[in-house]
Coordinates of C-alpha atoms in Angstrom, one line a residue:
Chain A
M7 CA 99.2 95.2 143.4
K8 CA 99.0 98.4 141.4
S9 CA 102.7 98.5 140.5
R10 CA 102.5 94.8 139.5
A11 CA 99.5 95.4 137.2
Y12 CA 101.0 98.6 135.8
P13 CA 104.7 98.1 135.8
F14 CA 106.8 101.2 135.5
Y15 CA 109.0 99.7 132.8
F16 CA 106.1 100.2 130.4
A17 CA 107.0 103.8 130.5
G18 CA 110.7 103.0 129.9
G19 CA 110.7 103.2 126.1
A20 CA 109.0 106.6 125.9
L21 CA 111.0 107.9 128.8
G22 CA 114.3 106.6 127.4
L23 CA 113.9 108.1 123.9
Y24 CA 112.8 111.4 125.4
L25 CA 115.7 111.5 127.9
L26 CA 118.4 110.5 125.3
F27 CA 117.3 112.7 122.4
Y28 CA 115.7 115.7 124.0
V29 CA 116.6 116.1 127.6
L30 CA 120.3 115.1 127.4
P31 CA 121.1 117.5 124.5
S32 CA 119.4 120.3 126.3
V33 CA 121.4 119.6 129.5
M34 CA 124.6 119.3 127.5
G35 CA 123.8 122.6 126.0
F36 CA 124.5 124.3 129.3
Y37 CA 128.0 123.0 129.2
Y38 CA 128.8 123.7 125.6
A39 CA 127.3 127.2 125.8
F40 CA 130.4 128.2 127.8
T41 CA 132.9 126.8 125.3
D42 CA 134.3 127.6 121.9
W43 CA 133.1 124.4 120.4
N44 CA 133.4 124.6 116.6
S45 CA 133.9 122.6 113.5
Y46 CA 137.4 123.8 112.8
S47 CA 139.2 122.3 115.7
S48 CA 138.6 119.1 117.7
E49 CA 139.5 120.9 120.9
V50 CA 136.7 122.3 123.0
N51 CA 137.9 125.1 125.4
F52 CA 136.0 126.7 128.2
V53 CA 135.6 130.4 127.3
G54 CA 133.4 131.6 130.2
L55 CA 130.7 134.1 129.3
A56 CA 132.2 135.0 125.8
N57 CA 129.3 133.5 123.9
L58 CA 126.7 135.3 126.1
K59 CA 128.6 138.5 125.7
L60 CA 128.6 138.1 122.0
I61 CA 124.9 137.7 122.0
F62 CA 123.8 140.3 124.4
A63 CA 126.5 142.9 124.4
S64 CA 128.5 142.8 121.2
G65 CA 126.2 145.0 119.0
Q66 CA 126.5 142.4 116.3
G67 CA 122.8 142.2 115.6
Y68 CA 122.0 139.3 117.9
L69 CA 119.5 141.3 119.8
L70 CA 117.7 142.2 116.6
F71 CA 116.7 138.6 115.9
I72 CA 115.5 138.2 119.5
K73 CA 113.4 141.2 118.9
N74 CA 112.2 139.8 115.5
T75 CA 111.2 136.6 117.2
V76 CA 109.2 138.4 119.8
V77 CA 107.6 140.7 117.2
F78 CA 106.7 137.7 115.1
T79 CA 105.3 135.8 118.0
V80 CA 103.2 138.6 119.5
A81 CA 101.9 139.7 116.0
T82 CA 100.9 136.2 114.9
I83 CA 99.1 135.6 118.3
L84 CA 97.1 138.7 117.7
T85 CA 96.3 138.3 114.0
K86 CA 95.5 134.6 114.2
T87 CA 93.3 134.9 117.3
V88 CA 91.3 137.9 115.9
I89 CA 90.8 136.4 112.5
A90 CA 90.1 132.9 113.9
L91 CA 87.6 134.3 116.4
G92 CA 85.8 136.2 113.7
L93 CA 85.6 133.2 111.4
A94 CA 84.6 130.8 114.3
V95 CA 81.7 133.1 115.2
L96 CA 80.7 133.4 111.6
L97 CA 80.7 129.6 111.0
T98 CA 78.9 128.8 114.3
S99 CA 76.1 131.4 114.3
G100 CA 76.3 133.3 111.0
L101 CA 75.6 130.4 108.7
K102 CA 73.6 127.2 108.8
R103 CA 74.5 125.6 105.4
L104 CA 78.0 125.0 104.2
A105 CA 79.6 125.6 107.6
H106 CA 81.2 122.2 107.5
F107 CA 82.5 122.8 104.0
H108 CA 84.1 126.1 105.0
R109 CA 85.6 124.6 108.0
V110 CA 87.3 121.8 106.0
I111 CA 88.7 124.3 103.5
M112 CA 89.9 126.8 106.1
Y113 CA 91.7 124.1 108.1
L114 CA 93.5 122.9 104.9
P115 CA 96.4 125.3 105.1
A116 CA 97.4 123.9 108.5
V117 CA 98.0 120.4 107.1
L118 CA 100.1 121.5 104.2
P119 CA 103.9 121.4 104.7
M120 CA 105.1 124.8 105.8
L121 CA 107.9 124.5 103.3
V122 CA 105.4 124.2 100.4
V123 CA 103.3 127.0 101.7
S124 CA 106.3 129.2 101.8
L125 CA 107.4 128.3 98.2
I126 CA 103.9 129.1 96.9
F127 CA 103.8 132.4 98.7
K128 CA 107.3 133.3 97.4
S129 CA 105.7 133.4 94.0
I130 CA 102.5 135.1 95.1
L131 CA 104.4 137.8 96.8
N132 CA 106.9 138.4 93.9
P133 CA 106.9 142.2 93.4
A134 CA 106.9 142.1 89.6
T135 CA 104.9 139.0 88.6
G136 CA 103.3 137.8 91.8
L137 CA 99.5 137.3 92.0
L138 CA 99.0 139.7 94.9
N139 CA 100.5 142.7 93.1
T140 CA 98.9 141.7 89.8
F141 CA 95.5 141.6 91.6
L142 CA 96.0 144.9 93.3
R143 CA 97.0 146.6 90.1
E144 CA 94.0 145.1 88.2
V145 CA 91.4 146.3 90.7
G146 CA 93.0 149.8 90.7
L147 CA 94.7 149.5 94.0
G148 CA 98.2 149.5 92.5
F149 CA 99.4 152.0 95.0
L150 CA 99.1 149.3 97.7
A151 CA 101.5 147.0 95.8
Q152 CA 104.7 146.6 97.7
K153 CA 108.0 144.8 97.3
W154 CA 106.7 142.4 99.9
L155 CA 109.6 140.1 100.8
V156 CA 112.4 142.2 99.5
D157 CA 111.6 145.4 101.2
V158 CA 113.2 145.8 104.6
H159 CA 110.0 147.3 106.1
W160 CA 107.6 144.9 104.5
A161 CA 109.5 141.6 104.9
M162 CA 108.5 140.9 108.5
P163 CA 104.8 141.9 108.0
S164 CA 104.7 139.7 104.9
V165 CA 106.1 136.7 106.8
I166 CA 103.5 137.4 109.6
G167 CA 100.8 137.6 107.0
V168 CA 101.7 134.2 105.4
D169 CA 101.9 132.6 108.8
T170 CA 98.5 134.0 109.7
W171 CA 97.1 132.6 106.5
R172 CA 98.4 129.2 107.4
G173 CA 97.6 129.2 111.1
A174 CA 94.2 131.0 111.4
G175 CA 92.1 128.0 110.3
Y176 CA 93.7 125.7 112.8
I177 CA 93.0 128.1 115.7
M178 CA 89.5 128.6 114.3
V179 CA 88.7 124.9 114.5
I180 CA 89.7 124.9 118.2
L181 CA 87.6 128.0 118.9
I182 CA 84.6 126.5 117.1
A183 CA 84.7 123.5 119.4
G184 CA 84.9 125.9 122.3
I185 CA 81.9 127.9 121.1
Q186 CA 79.9 124.8 120.5
A187 CA 80.6 123.7 124.1
I188 CA 78.9 126.8 125.5
P189 CA 75.3 125.8 126.6
K190 CA 72.5 127.2 124.4
D191 CA 70.6 128.4 127.6
Y192 CA 73.1 131.2 128.1
Y193 CA 72.2 132.7 124.8
E194 CA 68.5 132.2 125.4
A195 CA 68.8 134.0 128.8
A196 CA 70.8 136.7 127.1
A197 CA 68.2 137.1 124.4
I198 CA 65.4 137.4 127.0
D199 CA 67.5 140.2 128.6
G200 CA 67.6 141.9 125.2
A201 CA 71.2 141.1 124.4
S202 CA 71.8 139.8 120.9
G203 CA 74.5 140.0 118.2
W204 CA 77.5 142.0 119.5
N205 CA 76.3 142.1 123.1
A206 CA 75.7 138.4 123.3
F207 CA 79.2 137.9 121.9
R208 CA 80.8 140.3 124.4
H209 CA 79.0 139.1 127.5
V210 CA 78.5 135.4 126.8
T211 CA 80.8 134.0 124.1
L212 CA 83.9 135.9 124.9
P213 CA 84.1 135.4 128.7
L214 CA 83.1 131.7 128.4
L215 CA 85.7 131.2 125.7
M216 CA 88.6 132.6 127.8
P217 CA 90.0 129.2 128.8
V218 CA 90.1 128.1 125.2
L219 CA 91.6 131.4 124.1
A220 CA 94.3 130.8 126.7
V221 CA 95.1 127.4 125.2
T222 CA 95.2 128.8 121.6
T223 CA 97.5 131.6 122.8
V224 CA 99.8 129.1 124.4
L225 CA 99.9 127.0 121.2
N226 CA 100.7 130.2 119.1
L227 CA 103.3 131.3 121.6
L228 CA 105.2 128.0 121.6
Y229 CA 105.0 127.9 117.8
G230 CA 106.1 131.5 117.4
L231 CA 109.2 131.3 119.5
K232 CA 110.3 128.2 117.6
V233 CA 109.5 129.5 114.1
F234 CA 111.9 128.3 111.4
D235 CA 110.6 126.8 108.1
I236 CA 108.5 129.8 107.0
V237 CA 111.3 132.3 107.5
F238 CA 114.0 130.0 106.2
V239 CA 112.2 129.5 102.9
L240 CA 110.5 132.9 102.4
T241 CA 113.4 135.2 103.2
N242 CA 116.2 133.1 104.8
G243 CA 116.4 135.9 107.4
G244 CA 116.7 138.7 104.9
P245 CA 116.7 141.3 103.5
G246 CA 119.8 141.9 105.5
R247 CA 118.8 140.3 108.8
A248 CA 115.4 141.9 108.9
T249 CA 113.5 138.7 109.5
D250 CA 116.1 136.5 111.2
T251 CA 114.7 134.7 114.2
V252 CA 116.3 132.5 116.9
Y253 CA 115.9 129.2 115.1
T254 CA 117.2 130.6 111.7
V255 CA 120.2 132.1 113.4
I256 CA 120.9 128.9 115.2
F257 CA 120.8 127.0 111.9
D258 CA 123.0 129.7 110.4
E259 CA 125.6 129.5 113.2
F260 CA 125.5 125.7 113.0
S261 CA 126.2 125.7 109.2
K262 CA 129.1 128.0 109.8
G263 CA 130.4 125.6 112.3
R264 CA 130.1 127.9 115.3
Y265 CA 128.6 125.3 117.6
G266 CA 129.4 127.1 120.8
V267 CA 127.4 130.2 119.9
A268 CA 124.6 128.1 118.4
T269 CA 124.4 126.1 121.6
A270 CA 124.3 129.2 123.8
L271 CA 121.4 130.5 121.8
S272 CA 119.6 127.2 122.0
S273 CA 120.1 127.1 125.8
I274 CA 118.7 130.6 126.2
L275 CA 115.6 129.6 124.2
F276 CA 115.4 126.4 126.3
L277 CA 115.3 128.4 129.6
V278 CA 112.6 130.8 128.3
M279 CA 110.4 128.0 126.9
I280 CA 110.7 125.7 129.9
G281 CA 109.8 128.6 132.1
L282 CA 106.8 129.3 130.0
G283 CA 105.9 125.6 129.8
Y284 CA 106.1 125.3 133.6
F285 CA 103.6 128.1 134.1
V286 CA 101.3 126.8 131.4
I287 CA 101.2 123.3 132.9
R288 CA 100.6 124.6 136.4
F289 CA 97.9 126.9 135.0
M290 CA 96.2 124.1 133.1
H291 CA 96.5 121.7 136.0
R292 CA 94.8 124.1 138.3
E293 CA 91.9 124.5 135.7
E294 CA 91.6 120.8 135.6
T295 CA 91.3 120.1 139.3
R296 CA 89.0 123.0 139.9
Chain B
M17 CA 64.6 141.7 104.9
R18 CA 67.4 142.7 107.1
R19 CA 67.8 139.1 108.1
T20 CA 68.3 137.9 104.5
L21 CA 70.7 140.6 103.7
Q22 CA 72.7 139.7 106.8
G23 CA 72.6 136.0 105.6
I24 CA 73.9 136.9 102.2
F25 CA 76.6 139.0 103.6
N26 CA 77.7 136.2 106.0
H27 CA 77.8 133.7 103.1
A28 CA 79.8 136.2 101.0
V29 CA 82.4 136.7 103.8
A30 CA 82.7 133.0 104.4
M31 CA 83.1 132.4 100.6
I32 CA 85.8 135.0 100.3
A33 CA 87.7 133.6 103.3
S34 CA 87.5 130.1 101.9
L35 CA 88.7 131.3 98.5
I36 CA 91.7 133.0 100.1
M37 CA 92.5 129.8 101.9
F38 CA 92.2 127.7 98.8
I39 CA 93.9 129.9 96.2
P40 CA 97.4 128.7 96.8
V41 CA 96.4 125.1 96.3
Y42 CA 94.5 126.1 93.2
L43 CA 97.5 127.9 91.9
V44 CA 99.6 124.8 92.3
I45 CA 97.1 122.6 90.5
V46 CA 96.6 124.8 87.5
N47 CA 100.3 125.8 87.1
S48 CA 101.5 122.2 87.4
L49 CA 99.7 121.6 84.0
K50 CA 101.1 124.6 82.2
T51 CA 104.1 125.1 80.0
K52 CA 107.2 126.9 81.4
A53 CA 106.2 130.1 79.6
E54 CA 102.6 130.0 80.8
A55 CA 103.5 129.4 84.4
S56 CA 106.2 132.1 84.5
S57 CA 103.9 134.4 86.5
M58 CA 102.2 131.6 88.4
G59 CA 98.8 133.1 87.4
V60 CA 95.2 131.9 87.9
E61 CA 94.5 131.2 84.2
L62 CA 93.8 127.7 83.1
P63 CA 96.5 126.0 80.9
A64 CA 95.9 126.1 77.1
V65 CA 96.8 122.5 76.8
P66 CA 97.3 120.4 80.0
Q67 CA 100.9 119.4 80.1
W68 CA 100.6 116.0 81.8
Q69 CA 104.2 115.1 81.1
N70 CA 105.3 117.6 83.7
F71 CA 104.6 115.0 86.4
A72 CA 106.7 112.4 84.6
I73 CA 109.5 114.9 84.3
V74 CA 109.5 115.9 88.0
I75 CA 109.2 112.3 89.2
E76 CA 112.3 111.5 87.3
R77 CA 114.4 114.6 87.8
G78 CA 113.2 115.3 91.3
K79 CA 114.0 111.7 92.4
L80 CA 110.5 111.6 93.8
V81 CA 110.1 107.8 93.9
T82 CA 113.0 107.5 96.3
A83 CA 111.9 110.5 98.3
F84 CA 108.3 109.2 98.5
G85 CA 109.6 105.9 99.8
N86 CA 111.7 107.7 102.4
S87 CA 108.9 109.9 103.6
L88 CA 106.6 106.9 103.8
L89 CA 109.2 104.9 105.7
Y90 CA 110.0 107.7 108.2
A91 CA 106.4 108.7 108.8
V92 CA 105.0 105.2 109.2
A93 CA 107.8 103.7 111.3
A94 CA 108.2 106.7 113.6
T95 CA 104.5 107.0 114.1
A96 CA 104.2 103.3 115.0
I97 CA 107.1 103.5 117.4
G98 CA 106.0 106.9 118.9
V99 CA 102.4 106.0 119.3
T100 CA 103.0 102.5 120.8
L101 CA 105.6 103.7 123.3
A102 CA 103.6 106.7 124.3
A103 CA 100.5 104.6 124.8
L104 CA 102.4 102.2 127.1
A105 CA 103.7 105.1 129.1
A106 CA 100.5 107.1 129.2
Y107 CA 98.6 103.9 130.4
V108 CA 100.8 103.1 133.4
L109 CA 101.3 106.7 134.4
S110 CA 97.6 107.4 134.2
R111 CA 96.5 104.2 136.0
N112 CA 99.0 104.1 138.8
R113 CA 99.2 107.7 140.0
T114 CA 102.0 107.6 142.6
P115 CA 103.6 111.0 143.2
F116 CA 106.7 109.7 141.3
N117 CA 104.6 108.8 138.3
R118 CA 102.8 112.1 138.3
F119 CA 106.2 113.8 138.3
I120 CA 107.3 111.6 135.3
Y121 CA 104.1 112.5 133.5
F122 CA 104.7 116.3 133.9
F123 CA 108.4 115.8 133.1
I124 CA 107.5 114.2 129.8
I125 CA 104.8 116.6 128.7
M126 CA 107.2 119.5 129.4
G127 CA 108.7 118.3 126.2
I128 CA 105.8 119.9 124.3
A129 CA 107.3 123.3 125.2
M130 CA 110.9 122.2 125.0
P131 CA 112.9 123.4 122.0
T132 CA 115.3 120.9 120.5
N133 CA 119.0 121.7 120.9
F134 CA 120.0 120.6 117.4
V135 CA 123.7 121.4 117.9
T136 CA 124.3 119.1 120.9
L137 CA 121.9 116.6 119.5
T138 CA 124.4 116.2 116.7
R139 CA 126.9 115.0 119.3
V140 CA 124.4 112.5 120.8
M141 CA 123.6 111.2 117.4
Q142 CA 127.3 110.7 116.7
W143 CA 127.7 108.8 120.0
V144 CA 124.9 106.4 119.3
H145 CA 126.2 106.1 115.7
L146 CA 122.8 107.2 114.2
I147 CA 123.9 110.4 112.4
N148 CA 123.2 110.3 108.7
T149 CA 121.2 107.0 109.0
Q150 CA 117.6 106.4 108.2
F151 CA 117.1 104.6 111.5
G152 CA 118.4 107.7 113.3
I153 CA 115.8 109.9 111.7
I154 CA 113.0 107.5 112.5
V155 CA 114.1 107.3 116.1
L156 CA 114.3 111.1 116.4
Y157 CA 110.9 111.6 114.9
A158 CA 109.4 109.0 117.2
A159 CA 111.0 110.7 120.2
A160 CA 109.8 114.1 119.0
Q161 CA 106.1 112.9 119.0
I162 CA 106.3 111.3 122.5
P163 CA 105.4 114.3 124.7
F164 CA 102.3 115.3 122.7
N165 CA 101.2 111.6 122.3
V166 CA 101.5 110.9 126.0
F167 CA 99.5 114.1 126.8
L168 CA 96.7 113.1 124.4
I169 CA 96.5 109.4 125.4
Y170 CA 96.9 110.0 129.1
A171 CA 93.6 112.1 129.1
F172 CA 91.9 109.3 127.1
V173 CA 93.0 106.5 129.5
E174 CA 91.2 108.3 132.3
T175 CA 87.9 107.8 130.5
L176 CA 88.3 104.0 130.4
P177 CA 86.6 102.2 133.3
R178 CA 89.1 100.5 135.7
E179 CA 86.7 97.6 136.3
L180 CA 87.9 96.1 133.0
D181 CA 91.5 96.0 134.3
E182 CA 90.4 94.6 137.6
A183 CA 88.4 91.8 136.1
A184 CA 91.3 90.9 133.8
I185 CA 93.8 91.0 136.7
I186 CA 91.6 88.7 138.8
D187 CA 91.4 86.3 135.9
G188 CA 95.2 86.2 136.1
C189 CA 96.0 88.3 133.1
S190 CA 99.6 89.4 132.8
P191 CA 100.3 93.1 132.4
F192 CA 101.3 92.6 128.8
R193 CA 98.2 90.6 127.9
L194 CA 96.0 93.1 129.8
F195 CA 97.5 96.0 127.9
F196 CA 97.7 94.5 124.4
Y197 CA 94.4 92.5 124.5
V198 CA 92.2 94.6 126.7
V199 CA 93.3 98.2 126.8
F200 CA 95.0 98.7 123.5
P201 CA 91.8 98.0 121.4
L202 CA 89.8 100.4 123.6
L203 CA 92.4 103.1 122.9
T204 CA 91.8 102.9 119.1
P205 CA 90.1 106.3 118.7
V206 CA 92.8 108.3 120.4
L207 CA 95.6 106.2 118.8
V208 CA 94.1 106.9 115.3
T209 CA 94.0 110.6 116.1
A210 CA 97.5 110.7 117.4
G211 CA 98.7 108.6 114.5
V212 CA 97.2 110.8 111.9
L213 CA 98.6 113.9 113.5
N214 CA 102.0 112.3 113.8
L215 CA 102.0 111.1 110.1
L216 CA 101.1 114.5 108.8
G217 CA 103.5 116.3 111.1
I218 CA 106.4 114.0 110.1
W219 CA 105.5 114.1 106.4
N220 CA 105.6 117.9 106.5
E221 CA 108.7 118.4 108.6
F222 CA 112.1 119.1 107.1
L223 CA 114.3 120.5 109.9
L224 CA 115.6 117.2 111.2
P225 CA 116.6 115.8 107.8
L226 CA 118.1 119.2 107.0
Y227 CA 120.4 118.8 110.0
Y228 CA 121.0 115.1 110.2
L229 CA 120.8 113.6 106.7
N230 CA 123.5 114.7 104.2
R231 CA 122.9 111.9 101.6
S232 CA 120.3 112.9 99.0
T233 CA 119.2 109.2 98.7
Y234 CA 117.9 109.5 102.2
W235 CA 115.9 112.7 101.7
P236 CA 112.2 112.8 102.3
M237 CA 109.7 114.6 100.0
T238 CA 110.0 118.0 101.7
L239 CA 113.8 118.2 101.4
A240 CA 113.6 116.8 97.8
V241 CA 111.1 119.6 96.9
Y242 CA 113.3 122.2 98.5
N243 CA 116.3 121.0 96.6
F244 CA 114.3 120.8 93.4
F245 CA 113.1 124.4 93.8
G246 CA 116.8 125.4 94.2
Q247 CA 117.6 123.9 90.8
Y248 CA 114.5 124.8 88.9
Q249 CA 113.2 128.0 90.4
A250 CA 112.9 129.6 87.0
D251 CA 110.4 126.9 86.0
W252 CA 107.3 127.2 88.1
S253 CA 105.4 124.6 86.1
L254 CA 107.8 121.9 87.2
V255 CA 108.0 123.3 90.8
S256 CA 104.2 123.3 90.9
A257 CA 104.0 119.7 89.7
D258 CA 106.6 118.7 92.2
V259 CA 104.8 120.5 95.0
L260 CA 101.4 119.0 94.0
L261 CA 102.8 115.5 94.2
T262 CA 104.2 116.3 97.7
I263 CA 100.9 117.6 99.1
L264 CA 98.6 115.1 97.4
P265 CA 99.1 112.4 100.0
V266 CA 98.6 115.0 102.7
I267 CA 95.4 116.3 101.2
V268 CA 94.0 112.7 100.7
I269 CA 94.8 111.7 104.3
Y270 CA 93.3 115.0 105.5
L271 CA 90.1 114.5 103.6
L272 CA 89.7 110.9 104.7
A273 CA 90.7 111.4 108.3
Q274 CA 89.4 114.9 108.9
R275 CA 86.8 113.8 111.5
F276 CA 89.5 112.2 113.6
L277 CA 91.9 115.1 113.0
L278 CA 89.5 117.9 113.9
S279 CA 88.1 116.0 116.9
G280 CA 91.6 115.1 118.1
M281 CA 93.0 118.6 117.8
V282 CA 90.1 119.8 119.8
A283 CA 90.2 117.1 122.4
G284 CA 93.9 117.9 123.0
A285 CA 93.4 121.7 123.2
V286 CA 90.0 122.2 124.7
K287 CA 90.4 119.7 127.4
G288 CA 93.7 121.2 128.3

């Protein structure tokens, strides 16, 4: 009866597209990762672990961009969460009027194309003429002015800063909903016990917001590991390779026609993310059934 | 007294934060109306005389009419396909929870975490003869939205009473009629949310066309802007005008649909 009313072939279209364009390429990746597949020859030869050796043991800088990706991911998780949490508390309990207006403005960066955001920030962060350095000089903080995207030491922090600018409002909106779902009684009870302000935040808001913070962390994590647009446009991995991440290197290898290496990298990322995804789904599923 | 001071301080902090969030958009707006010389430092000053012709210039030189048409085609077609197929799948998987169907559901939503292997996907695209075609990009975008859409819609289907289905089945309704005439209309809120998120996401994306479209006549707005920037990076007034025209539809959709958008984001994330 059930299978007649809800025939499985209804799921066929979605499942078919997903299998053909996402699962199949990922599975094929595990074969091509062990080959010398490239754009210069039509032959594809099995080369064993050569690609993995190149990535992990060649000293050619491949480990650097894995480190960059991790640094970017961890840093943006922290900056976005802290800023978003601060703003969310401010907009839910700090203000009555204009809270909705601020929310709409702060979420705006998240709907703009990353590409466009990066282009604008390329000009804002221009060392000589950019708005940021001009502003710093005019208010007498000229010593803080840096060669943001062109300085090896400042490039990665600048990219992280721009990404935080874009993503904090999005995380904030989710946290606001989480805070609004906390029953008012808890705060009243806390107030009777003499806890207000910081104490109420520490002992009521923060613990009850943990499940939502877990979700936003997962969102930031999945985004961070796959970061591409912002790095590609802001620095294209430079200066040198100071801001190269997994996806920008894959694109670079792809454009050079080194498909085997690019696929090996993709497959490593696949394993990491599927592993993470598995834990996340199990975790959320447990929360749901509890 | 302390209370008012605190209130003023809070408003000031919120204002500064909003200002920081809005400045880049403001910069694009004012600089799009400046002359090349005025816009050279991309400053905050207003233009002496608004240069409205900047827009006409970029529409012509940036091939924005074609690009706009392409973006619209990709976003609308892929969203329609992606949302419809996901709704069908989420509906049967949610209603008929056999162990196999549960497995399929988790298998599909794993795709939210899964990175795309662009390199081997090239080969698949060649096999199915969709590489460098507009239809190919549409299908890829539709496929890319499916895991998230299924996740979002699945949770919503749970909230619809089963009695409706049962009544319709007893009346002899076929599965197709039941879905399209009874269930589909009830799914409207979540379909709008998923649809808006898909539209904005596809409009803003540029990695897939970068990999899989080599003909400039097929490029969407994002890729056209990127290319335009490559050619005219010395002229920020034109780049700003180009950028403004690209983000204008996004901002309009955002302001019109922000209630759906904000609630949808939250439903997806907080529910978990």
